[in-house]
Structures are given as structure tokens and as C-alpha cells.
Amino acid sequence: MTSAALSAAVLLAGCNTDELNSLATNAKANQPVPPKLVAAMDAKNMDLQSPILIRLFKQEAELEVWKQDRTGRFALLKTYPICRWSGDLGPKVREGDRQAPEGFYSITPAQMNPTSAYYLSFNTGYPNAYDRALGHTGSELMVHGDCSSRGCYAMTDEQIAEIYALGRESFFGGQKAFQFQAYPFRMTPANFARHRNSPHMAFWKMIKEGNDDFEVTRQEPKVDFCEKKYVFDAVKPPDAKRDPVFEASSKCPAYVIPEDVAAAVREKQAADQAEFDRLVAKGTPVAQLNTGIDGGMNRVFASELPNGSTGLSDAGSGPSLFAKRERAPGTIPLDHVNPPRGPVTSPQQPLLASSDASSAQVAAAAPAAQASESEGFFSRFARKVGLSSASADTTAAVAPPSAPPAKPKLAEARHRPVKAETKQASARSSSKPRTTEAAADAPVPAATPAAPQASSLVAGAQPIVSANSFESRFSATK
């Protein structure tokens, strides 16, 4: 059905036969959502093409796909163990630091890459406006298959095929971009107490604002940037005639936030603060600060490898979603997968490990002249029909690596350079606004210098668009 719809769309747009075939016959990009997952959606009151949202946690090595149900709220659809991520806990700062990014990013159809050298992928959109305002650099930071990472989040091929299909269907349903939230760990008082001496604490408390908003509202937080900080769910004051204009490096404009959401966030943060204080007073051990760390791997994958290590991935004291003897969800490429290296060699001991950075493998970079050949599936369609505004806004080149990954069955296409932008969801008009003060008045876990002040959050549900017509199925590309 997907191929037939794409064929009709391209023909209506006047594309030639070669372009039609390239758009409609990509087998990997057109894999259907598995029937078992479709059944799970139905059981959770979800539509196949309703909007999605992705959350990711490094320390736990887990990726969550949330989906909007028929009430307009997001609910957890499925949790995927992450096969590999690189770097340390903390945000990416510069090209080549091997760090996987943290923060809030927006994924448009143009960022979906069906011809990735790592089976399938989507570009996270790093750097966003906040990253650029701080002078952070980096490019082509992906979520992809192949279980091999150098600054990316790597799944198995089977996992990324499923995640890619969920994103594709949400675009067909009318979602223009889905939000990608990347965290160092689950934003719990226990994790903040454990990492209270980290130099990244101010940044983590800032993005916790967005996490808390989502958890109390089950709506996608609207994200803006000003004064080199995140601002969540800002709307115009009652007496304003136009929406506030935000620029990441400029002074914040006047704005308000819905009081009902702000009150719920404050209540959650007060409870978190009290628990954080209790844990610190109790003497919760502080996590070791590390250098030269090579990331982590979920224990379900580490248990499949000889002397496999989870590295920095620790499910914590609570029960793990993935039993240590559970079969790995997908194929691990044993010929070149590189688990975290260091003193920790058992998946039953997910502590801290350093690694030999030289052991990482990188995909071969395609010459710039070949960029159009690896252009994203949706991006090429949008360009052909004159809807290229769906693409994002930042492009950067990658230095050629010394050695390509040894996986001959995969195409040699490199990750397509794309541009990234931060999309904003509309704020709920039914919310009651209040004026935001310069400093946030909601408590957050603290034991280090205060985080950059970010106002409380508000979220706006994206409407579920009917998928019964050509117009609605392809409105994501407009």
C-alpha cells in the first residue's frame, strides 16, 4: 500500500519513471510495521499513523517509542534495548569527541535515510540552535542499525527497521516532525544524587524541565531557545498581538506559560527535590568521573558476546526490562561489533569501563558528488514535487575515516548530509497562561551550581490527521 501510494504521488507530480522506481521500491524503507506491534497499538487505543515521540537514555541503554493515542495523549508503545552508544554521559561539544548528543531534537522526513551504510537511519538533527549558540560542533549524529557507534546511537538492523517504519507511518499520518529526547539517564532523584558532582549537572537540570513537562502532561513539549538555554512551552502574554520570537543567543522575549502545566511541574520537582535531599543525606555514593570512556551497551546484547561488557550502561537497582538471558532482539554483527572495553568484562557487573578509542569503526564517507545518491527517501520525494521546505537546516562534512566497517552485505552509501532544525509544536489554547519570571521558581535536584534558568514547560498535542486521502498522507512534506 505504501509503494502504491508513493507511485501515485510521484505520477501526479510529473516525476519520471526512474524517480518513481527509486522512491517506491526501496525494500528496507517500505517494510511494514510488524503485525504484533500493530496489535499492541490497537490494544493501547492507538492508530498506526498517529504521531510518535522518542526518548532515549544512555545509562540504561534504552530507547522508548511513545505514540499518541486516540485521547490525544502520548503513551509508551515499546522500549528497545540499545545495542551500542559511544562516549561518556554528557552532551556532545565538538566534532570528533565521540560523544553521542543529549538534548531535544526534531526529526523531519528529510532526516530519514533509507540508504544508510548502517542499514537504515535517521539524523538526530545535532547541532540544534542551543548547541550552535554555544559553539558546539559535530555532524551526522544518527540513530542507525549495525550495532557500531562513534558518536551515534546504534540499534540492531531489525530494531531500526521497526523504528524507521513507525516514523514513516507517522509522517504519512500528517506529523511534520517527531521529537527526539536524549538523556544521560532517567531523570530520577536517585540518578541525580549519584551524579551530583558531575560538571554536566547544570545542563542536565535544564533538560530535566522538558522531561518533567512530558511526564506530567504526556504531551510533546514545545521547545525554544534564548539566552543560550532551553525554554519549554512559551506562548505570548495575554496582551501581546504576536507570538514571541526566540533566538538562541539573544535575550528572551516576554512570554507566559500555562499555569496548570507549570503547577504540575512544580509539584513533581518539589517531590524530586525532597527525595534527592534524602538520598544525599543518606550518603548515596557518588558516581566516578571518567575520561576516555567508550560508552555502553545494554546487558541483553553484552550477554551475547564473549567477555561482553555493558560499560557505562547500568540498569540501576530496579528490575531490568530485559532479562540477562533474554534472546537479543536482532542480529549482532559479530565480525565487527566493538563492545565497551575496560576492567568490566561481565554483563552481570554493569559498572564503569574505559576503552581503547582506536578500536572504534566508522562508516566510509562518500564523496560529496555522491550526496544525491544517498539522499533521504522522503527528502527526494519532497524535492521532486516542489515541497523541499520539509528539509532541515544544518549540513556538515565528515572527515574520511581510516577504515570502513566490515559488513559487505550493506550498501556503501554514507549517511546523507542533512540540515537540522528545531520544530515547535503549537501550545494548547485551552491552557491558562501566567507571566514567567526571569528565574524558575520550581525546585530541581541540586548539589552543584544552579542550572541555567529555564521556565516551566507546556505541551501541545498534535492532532491525529485522517489518513484517508492523498493530501493527508503526504502533508508531512509540506
Coordinates of C-alpha atoms in Angstrom, one line a residue:
M1 CA 0.0 0.0 0.0
T2 CA 2.9 2.3 0.8
S3 CA 4.5 1.7 -2.6
A4 CA 1.2 2.2 -4.4
A5 CA 0.6 5.5 -2.7
L6 CA 4.1 6.7 -3.4
S7 CA 3.7 5.7 -7.1
A8 CA 0.5 7.6 -7.4
A9 CA 2.0 10.6 -5.7
V10 CA 5.1 10.7 -7.9
L11 CA 3.0 10.3 -11.1
L12 CA 0.7 13.1 -10.1
A13 CA 3.7 15.3 -9.5
G14 CA 5.0 14.5 -13.0
C15 CA 8.1 12.6 -12.0
N16 CA 9.8 10.3 -14.4
T17 CA 9.9 6.5 -14.2
D18 CA 13.4 6.3 -12.8
E19 CA 12.5 8.6 -9.9
L20 CA 9.3 6.7 -9.4
N21 CA 11.1 3.4 -9.0
S22 CA 13.7 4.9 -6.6
L23 CA 11.0 6.3 -4.3
A24 CA 8.6 3.4 -4.4
T25 CA 10.7 0.2 -4.5
N26 CA 13.2 0.7 -1.6
A27 CA 12.5 -2.6 0.3
K28 CA 14.2 -1.6 3.5
A29 CA 12.4 1.7 3.8
N30 CA 9.0 0.2 3.0
Q31 CA 9.0 -2.7 5.5
P32 CA 5.6 -2.8 7.2
V33 CA 5.2 -2.3 10.9
P34 CA 5.1 -5.9 12.3
P35 CA 1.6 -7.2 13.0
K36 CA 2.4 -7.9 16.6
L37 CA 3.2 -4.2 17.1
V38 CA 0.1 -3.1 15.2
A39 CA -1.9 -5.3 17.6
A40 CA -0.2 -3.6 20.5
M41 CA -1.2 -0.2 19.2
D42 CA -4.8 -1.3 18.9
A43 CA -4.8 -2.6 22.4
K44 CA -3.5 0.7 23.6
N45 CA -6.1 2.7 21.7
M46 CA -3.6 4.0 19.1
D47 CA -3.8 4.5 15.4
L48 CA -1.0 3.2 13.1
Q49 CA -0.3 6.7 11.7
S50 CA -0.7 8.8 14.8
P51 CA 2.2 11.0 16.0
I52 CA 5.2 9.4 17.7
L53 CA 7.9 10.7 20.1
I54 CA 11.2 9.1 21.0
R55 CA 13.0 9.2 24.3
L56 CA 16.5 7.7 24.9
F57 CA 18.6 7.0 28.0
K58 CA 22.3 6.4 27.8
Q59 CA 23.0 4.9 31.2
E60 CA 20.1 2.5 30.9
A61 CA 20.8 1.9 27.2
E62 CA 17.1 2.1 26.4
L63 CA 15.2 3.8 23.6
E64 CA 11.4 4.4 24.1
V65 CA 8.9 4.9 21.3
W66 CA 5.8 6.8 22.5
K67 CA 2.7 7.1 20.4
Q68 CA -0.3 9.4 20.6
D69 CA -3.5 7.6 21.5
R70 CA -7.0 8.5 20.5
T71 CA -7.4 10.7 23.6
G72 CA -4.5 12.9 22.3
R73 CA -2.1 11.9 25.0
F74 CA 1.2 10.1 24.4
A75 CA 1.6 6.6 25.8
L76 CA 4.6 4.2 25.8
L77 CA 4.3 1.8 22.8
K78 CA 7.6 -0.1 23.1
T79 CA 11.1 0.0 24.8
Y80 CA 14.1 -1.1 22.7
P81 CA 17.5 -2.0 24.3
I82 CA 20.3 0.0 22.7
C83 CA 23.0 -2.2 21.1
R84 CA 25.8 0.4 21.3
W85 CA 26.4 4.1 22.1
S86 CA 29.7 5.8 22.5
G87 CA 31.4 8.5 24.6
D88 CA 30.6 9.4 28.2
L89 CA 27.5 10.7 30.0
G90 CA 27.1 14.3 29.0
P91 CA 26.3 16.4 25.9
K92 CA 28.3 16.5 22.7
V93 CA 30.6 19.5 22.4
R94 CA 32.8 19.2 19.4
E95 CA 33.4 17.2 16.2
G96 CA 35.4 14.1 16.9
D97 CA 34.8 13.9 20.7
R98 CA 33.0 10.6 20.2
Q99 CA 30.1 11.9 22.3
A100 CA 26.5 10.9 21.5
P101 CA 24.3 14.0 21.8
E102 CA 21.9 14.9 24.6
G103 CA 19.0 17.3 24.4
F104 CA 15.9 17.9 22.4
Y105 CA 15.9 17.5 18.7
S106 CA 13.3 17.5 15.9
I107 CA 13.2 14.8 13.2
T108 CA 11.7 15.7 9.8
P109 CA 11.1 13.4 6.8
A110 CA 14.3 14.8 5.3
Q111 CA 16.3 13.3 8.1
M112 CA 15.2 9.8 7.3
N113 CA 17.9 7.9 5.4
P114 CA 16.9 4.6 3.7
T115 CA 20.3 4.2 2.0
S116 CA 22.4 4.5 5.1
A117 CA 25.7 2.5 5.3
Y118 CA 24.3 1.3 8.6
Y119 CA 21.1 -0.4 7.1
L120 CA 18.6 2.4 8.0
S121 CA 19.0 5.6 10.0
F122 CA 17.6 9.0 10.9
N123 CA 19.7 12.0 11.7
T124 CA 19.2 13.4 15.2
G125 CA 19.5 17.0 14.0
Y126 CA 22.5 17.8 16.1
P127 CA 23.5 20.6 16.5
N128 CA 20.3 22.4 17.3
A129 CA 20.0 26.1 17.9
Y130 CA 21.2 25.7 21.6
D131 CA 24.3 23.7 20.5
R132 CA 25.2 26.2 17.8
A133 CA 24.8 29.2 20.2
L134 CA 27.4 27.6 22.4
G135 CA 29.7 27.0 19.5
H136 CA 29.3 23.2 19.7
T137 CA 30.2 21.3 16.5
G138 CA 29.6 17.9 15.1
S139 CA 27.7 16.4 12.1
E140 CA 25.8 13.3 11.0
L141 CA 24.9 12.1 14.5
M142 CA 22.5 9.2 13.8
V143 CA 20.3 6.6 15.3
H144 CA 21.0 3.6 13.0
G145 CA 21.5 -0.1 12.7
D146 CA 24.6 -2.3 12.6
C147 CA 25.4 -2.1 16.4
S148 CA 28.5 0.0 15.8
S149 CA 28.9 3.6 17.1
R150 CA 31.2 6.5 17.0
G151 CA 29.1 9.3 18.4
C152 CA 25.8 7.7 17.3
Y153 CA 23.1 5.5 18.9
A154 CA 23.3 2.1 17.3
M155 CA 20.5 -0.5 17.3
T156 CA 20.4 -3.8 15.5
D157 CA 19.2 -3.8 11.9
E158 CA 15.9 -5.4 12.9
Q159 CA 15.3 -2.8 15.6
I160 CA 16.0 0.2 13.4
A161 CA 13.7 -1.3 10.6
E162 CA 10.9 -1.2 13.1
I163 CA 11.6 2.2 14.5
Y164 CA 12.0 3.6 10.9
A165 CA 8.7 2.1 9.9
L166 CA 7.0 3.8 12.9
G167 CA 8.4 7.2 12.0
R168 CA 7.5 6.7 8.3
E169 CA 3.8 5.9 9.2
S170 CA 3.6 9.0 11.5
F171 CA 4.7 11.2 8.6
F172 CA 2.1 9.6 6.3
G173 CA -0.4 10.3 9.0
G174 CA 0.4 14.0 8.9
Q175 CA 3.1 14.5 11.6
K176 CA 5.6 17.1 10.2
A177 CA 8.3 16.2 12.7
F178 CA 8.7 14.0 15.7
Q179 CA 10.6 14.9 18.8
F180 CA 13.7 13.1 19.9
Q181 CA 14.7 13.5 23.5
A182 CA 18.1 12.2 24.5
Y183 CA 19.1 12.0 28.2
P184 CA 22.2 10.8 30.1
F185 CA 19.9 8.6 32.3
R186 CA 16.4 8.5 33.5
M187 CA 15.7 11.8 35.3
T188 CA 15.1 10.3 38.7
P189 CA 16.3 11.7 42.1
A190 CA 18.4 8.6 42.6
N191 CA 20.4 9.2 39.4
F192 CA 20.8 12.9 40.2
A193 CA 22.1 12.0 43.6
R194 CA 24.5 9.6 42.2
H195 CA 25.8 12.1 39.6
R196 CA 25.6 15.2 41.8
N197 CA 29.3 16.0 41.3
S198 CA 29.2 15.9 37.5
P199 CA 30.3 19.0 35.6
H200 CA 27.2 18.5 33.4
M201 CA 24.7 18.9 36.3
A202 CA 23.6 22.4 35.2
F203 CA 22.8 21.2 31.7
W204 CA 21.0 18.1 33.0
K205 CA 18.8 20.1 35.4
M206 CA 17.9 22.3 32.4
I207 CA 16.8 19.5 30.2
K208 CA 15.0 17.9 33.1
E209 CA 12.5 20.7 32.8
G210 CA 11.4 19.2 29.5
N211 CA 11.4 15.7 30.8
D212 CA 9.2 16.7 33.8
D213 CA 6.8 18.5 31.5
F214 CA 6.3 15.5 29.3
E215 CA 5.9 13.2 32.3
V216 CA 3.1 15.2 33.9
T217 CA 1.3 16.1 30.7
R218 CA 2.0 13.2 28.3
Q219 CA 2.2 15.9 25.6
E220 CA 5.1 16.9 23.4
P221 CA 6.9 19.9 25.0
K222 CA 7.2 22.9 22.7
V223 CA 10.9 23.8 22.6
D224 CA 12.5 27.3 22.1
F225 CA 15.9 28.7 22.9
C226 CA 17.1 32.1 24.2
E227 CA 20.0 33.4 26.3
K228 CA 21.8 30.2 25.4
K229 CA 19.3 28.0 27.3
Y230 CA 16.3 25.8 26.6
V231 CA 12.8 27.3 27.1
F232 CA 9.8 25.0 27.2
D233 CA 6.2 25.8 26.1
A234 CA 6.5 29.5 25.9
V235 CA 3.4 31.4 24.5
K236 CA 2.6 35.1 24.0
P237 CA 1.3 37.1 27.0
P238 CA -2.4 37.8 27.1
D239 CA -2.0 41.4 25.9
A240 CA 0.5 40.6 23.1
K241 CA -0.5 40.8 19.5
R242 CA 2.1 38.4 18.1
D243 CA 3.9 35.3 19.2
P244 CA 7.3 35.8 20.9
V245 CA 10.3 35.5 18.7
F246 CA 13.2 33.4 20.1
E247 CA 16.8 33.4 19.1
A248 CA 19.2 31.1 20.9
S249 CA 21.9 33.8 21.5
S250 CA 19.6 36.7 22.2
K251 CA 17.7 38.0 25.2
C252 CA 14.5 36.1 26.0
P253 CA 11.3 37.9 24.8
A254 CA 8.3 38.3 27.0
Y255 CA 6.3 35.1 27.3
V256 CA 3.9 33.2 29.5
I257 CA 3.3 29.6 30.3
P258 CA 0.1 27.7 31.1
E259 CA -0.4 27.7 34.9
D260 CA -1.9 24.3 35.1
V261 CA 1.1 22.7 33.5
A262 CA 3.6 24.9 35.4
A263 CA 1.9 23.9 38.7
A264 CA 2.1 20.2 37.9
V265 CA 5.7 20.5 37.0
R266 CA 6.5 22.4 40.2
E267 CA 4.8 19.7 42.3
K268 CA 6.8 17.0 40.6
Q269 CA 10.1 18.9 41.0
A270 CA 9.3 19.6 44.7
A271 CA 8.8 15.8 45.3
D272 CA 12.0 15.1 43.3
Q273 CA 14.0 17.6 45.4
A274 CA 12.8 16.2 48.7
E275 CA 13.8 12.7 47.6
F276 CA 17.2 14.0 46.3
D277 CA 17.9 15.7 49.6
R278 CA 17.0 12.5 51.5
L279 CA 19.3 10.4 49.3
V280 CA 22.2 12.8 49.7
A281 CA 21.8 13.0 53.5
K282 CA 21.7 9.2 53.5
G283 CA 25.1 9.2 51.9
T284 CA 24.3 7.9 48.4
P285 CA 27.7 7.1 46.7
V286 CA 28.8 9.5 44.0
A287 CA 29.5 8.0 40.6
Q288 CA 33.1 8.0 39.4
L289 CA 34.0 10.7 36.9
N290 CA 35.6 9.3 33.8
T291 CA 37.8 10.2 30.9
G292 CA 38.3 8.2 27.7
I293 CA 35.1 6.3 28.2
D294 CA 33.7 4.3 25.2
G295 CA 30.0 4.4 26.1
G296 CA 27.9 1.4 26.8
M297 CA 25.7 -1.5 25.6
N298 CA 22.5 -2.9 27.0
R299 CA 23.1 -6.1 29.0
V300 CA 20.9 -8.2 26.8
F301 CA 23.5 -7.6 24.0
A302 CA 26.6 -7.8 26.2
S303 CA 25.5 -11.2 27.4
E304 CA 25.6 -12.5 23.8
L305 CA 29.3 -11.6 23.3
P306 CA 32.4 -13.3 24.6
N307 CA 33.6 -11.2 27.6
G308 CA 30.9 -8.7 26.7
S309 CA 30.8 -5.5 28.8
T310 CA 28.0 -3.1 29.4
G311 CA 30.5 -0.3 30.0
L312 CA 28.6 2.7 31.4
S313 CA 25.2 1.2 30.8
D314 CA 23.7 0.3 34.2
A315 CA 20.0 -0.5 34.6
G316 CA 20.2 0.6 38.2
S317 CA 18.9 -1.0 41.3
G318 CA 15.4 -1.7 39.9
P319 CA 14.4 -4.7 37.8
S320 CA 15.6 -4.6 34.2
L321 CA 13.1 -4.7 31.3
F322 CA 15.5 -7.1 29.6
A323 CA 16.5 -10.3 31.4
K324 CA 20.1 -11.2 31.2
R325 CA 19.3 -14.4 29.5
E326 CA 16.8 -13.0 27.1
R327 CA 17.5 -13.5 23.4
A328 CA 19.0 -10.4 21.8
P329 CA 16.3 -8.5 19.8
G330 CA 18.1 -8.6 16.4
T331 CA 21.3 -9.7 14.8
I332 CA 24.6 -8.7 16.3
P333 CA 27.3 -8.3 13.6
L334 CA 30.0 -10.4 15.4
D335 CA 32.5 -9.7 12.7
H336 CA 33.0 -6.1 13.7
V337 CA 30.9 -5.1 16.8
N338 CA 33.1 -3.4 19.4
P339 CA 31.7 -3.7 22.9
P340 CA 32.9 -1.3 25.6
R341 CA 36.4 -2.2 26.8
G342 CA 38.0 -2.0 30.2
P343 CA 38.1 -3.7 33.6
V344 CA 34.4 -4.6 33.5
T345 CA 34.0 -7.8 31.5
S346 CA 30.7 -9.2 32.6
P347 CA 27.2 -8.1 31.8
Q348 CA 26.3 -9.0 35.4
Q349 CA 28.7 -6.2 36.6
P350 CA 27.5 -3.1 34.7
L351 CA 29.8 -0.6 36.4
L352 CA 32.2 1.8 34.7
A353 CA 34.8 1.0 32.0
S354 CA 37.3 2.8 29.9
S355 CA 38.2 1.8 26.3
D356 CA 40.7 1.9 23.6
A357 CA 39.3 4.7 21.3
S358 CA 41.3 3.3 18.4
S359 CA 39.1 0.2 18.3
A360 CA 36.0 2.1 17.1
Q361 CA 34.9 1.6 13.5
V362 CA 33.5 4.2 11.2
A363 CA 31.4 4.1 8.1
A364 CA 33.1 5.0 4.8
A365 CA 32.4 8.6 3.8
A366 CA 31.0 9.1 0.3
P367 CA 32.4 11.8 -1.9
A368 CA 30.3 15.0 -1.9
A369 CA 29.4 14.3 -5.5
Q370 CA 27.5 11.2 -4.4
A371 CA 25.4 13.1 -1.9
S372 CA 22.3 13.0 -4.1
E373 CA 22.6 9.2 -4.5
S374 CA 22.2 8.7 -0.7
E375 CA 19.6 11.4 -0.4
G376 CA 16.8 10.5 2.0
F377 CA 13.7 8.8 0.8
F378 CA 11.2 11.4 1.9
S379 CA 13.6 14.3 1.1
R380 CA 13.9 13.2 -2.5
F381 CA 10.2 12.9 -2.9
A382 CA 9.7 16.4 -1.4
R383 CA 12.3 17.9 -3.7
K384 CA 10.7 16.3 -6.8
V385 CA 7.2 17.5 -6.0
G386 CA 8.4 21.0 -5.1
L387 CA 8.0 20.6 -1.3
S388 CA 11.6 20.9 -0.3
S389 CA 10.8 23.0 2.7
A390 CA 10.4 19.8 4.7
S391 CA 14.2 19.6 4.9
A392 CA 16.2 20.7 7.9
D393 CA 18.9 23.4 8.1
T394 CA 22.3 22.3 9.0
T395 CA 24.9 20.5 6.9
A396 CA 28.5 19.5 7.7
A397 CA 31.1 17.3 6.1
V398 CA 32.7 14.3 7.8
A399 CA 36.4 13.6 7.6
P400 CA 37.2 10.4 5.7
P401 CA 37.9 7.6 8.2
S402 CA 40.9 5.3 8.1
A403 CA 38.9 2.1 7.7
P404 CA 35.3 1.3 6.7
P405 CA 33.2 -1.2 8.7
A406 CA 33.5 -4.8 7.5
K407 CA 29.9 -5.6 6.5
P408 CA 29.9 -6.3 2.8
K409 CA 26.2 -7.1 2.6
L410 CA 25.4 -3.4 3.2
A411 CA 25.4 -0.7 0.6
E412 CA 28.3 1.6 0.6
A413 CA 26.2 4.7 0.8
R414 CA 27.3 7.1 3.5
H415 CA 24.9 8.8 5.9
R416 CA 23.4 11.6 3.8
P417 CA 24.4 15.0 5.0
V418 CA 21.2 16.8 6.1
K419 CA 20.2 20.0 7.7
A420 CA 18.6 20.1 11.1
E421 CA 16.2 22.4 12.7
T422 CA 14.1 22.6 15.8
K423 CA 10.4 22.4 15.1
Q424 CA 7.9 23.7 17.6
A425 CA 4.5 22.2 18.4
S426 CA 1.7 24.7 18.9
A427 CA 0.8 25.4 22.5
R428 CA -2.6 24.3 23.8
S429 CA -5.0 27.2 23.6
S430 CA -7.1 25.9 26.4
S431 CA -4.3 26.3 28.9
K432 CA -4.4 29.1 31.4
P433 CA -1.3 31.3 31.0
R434 CA 0.7 33.2 33.6
T435 CA 3.7 35.5 33.3
T436 CA 7.0 33.8 33.6
E437 CA 9.6 35.3 35.9
A438 CA 13.3 35.6 34.9
A439 CA 14.2 32.7 37.3
A440 CA 12.3 29.5 37.5
D441 CA 10.6 29.1 40.8
A442 CA 10.2 25.3 40.7
P443 CA 12.8 23.3 42.7
V444 CA 15.0 20.8 41.0
P445 CA 17.6 18.4 42.3
A446 CA 20.7 20.5 43.2
A447 CA 24.1 19.9 44.7
T448 CA 26.2 21.8 42.2
P449 CA 26.0 25.3 40.8
A450 CA 22.5 26.2 39.7
A451 CA 21.4 25.3 36.2
P452 CA 20.7 27.9 33.6
Q453 CA 17.2 29.1 34.3
A454 CA 14.6 27.6 32.1
S455 CA 10.9 28.4 32.5
S456 CA 8.4 25.7 33.2
L457 CA 7.1 23.6 30.4
V458 CA 3.9 23.4 28.4
A459 CA 3.0 20.8 25.7
G460 CA 0.6 20.8 22.8
A461 CA -0.8 17.6 21.4
Q462 CA -0.5 17.2 17.7
P463 CA -3.9 16.4 16.0
I464 CA -4.3 13.0 14.6
V465 CA -4.8 13.6 10.9
S466 CA -7.1 11.4 8.9
A467 CA -5.1 9.1 6.5
N468 CA -7.9 8.5 4.0
S469 CA -6.7 10.9 1.3
F470 CA -3.5 11.6 -0.7
E471 CA -3.5 15.1 0.8
S472 CA -3.4 13.9 4.4
R473 CA -1.0 11.1 3.9
F474 CA 1.7 13.4 2.4
S475 CA 1.0 16.6 4.3
A476 CA 4.2 15.9 6.3
T477 CA 6.2 17.1 3.3
K478 CA 4.6 20.5 3.0

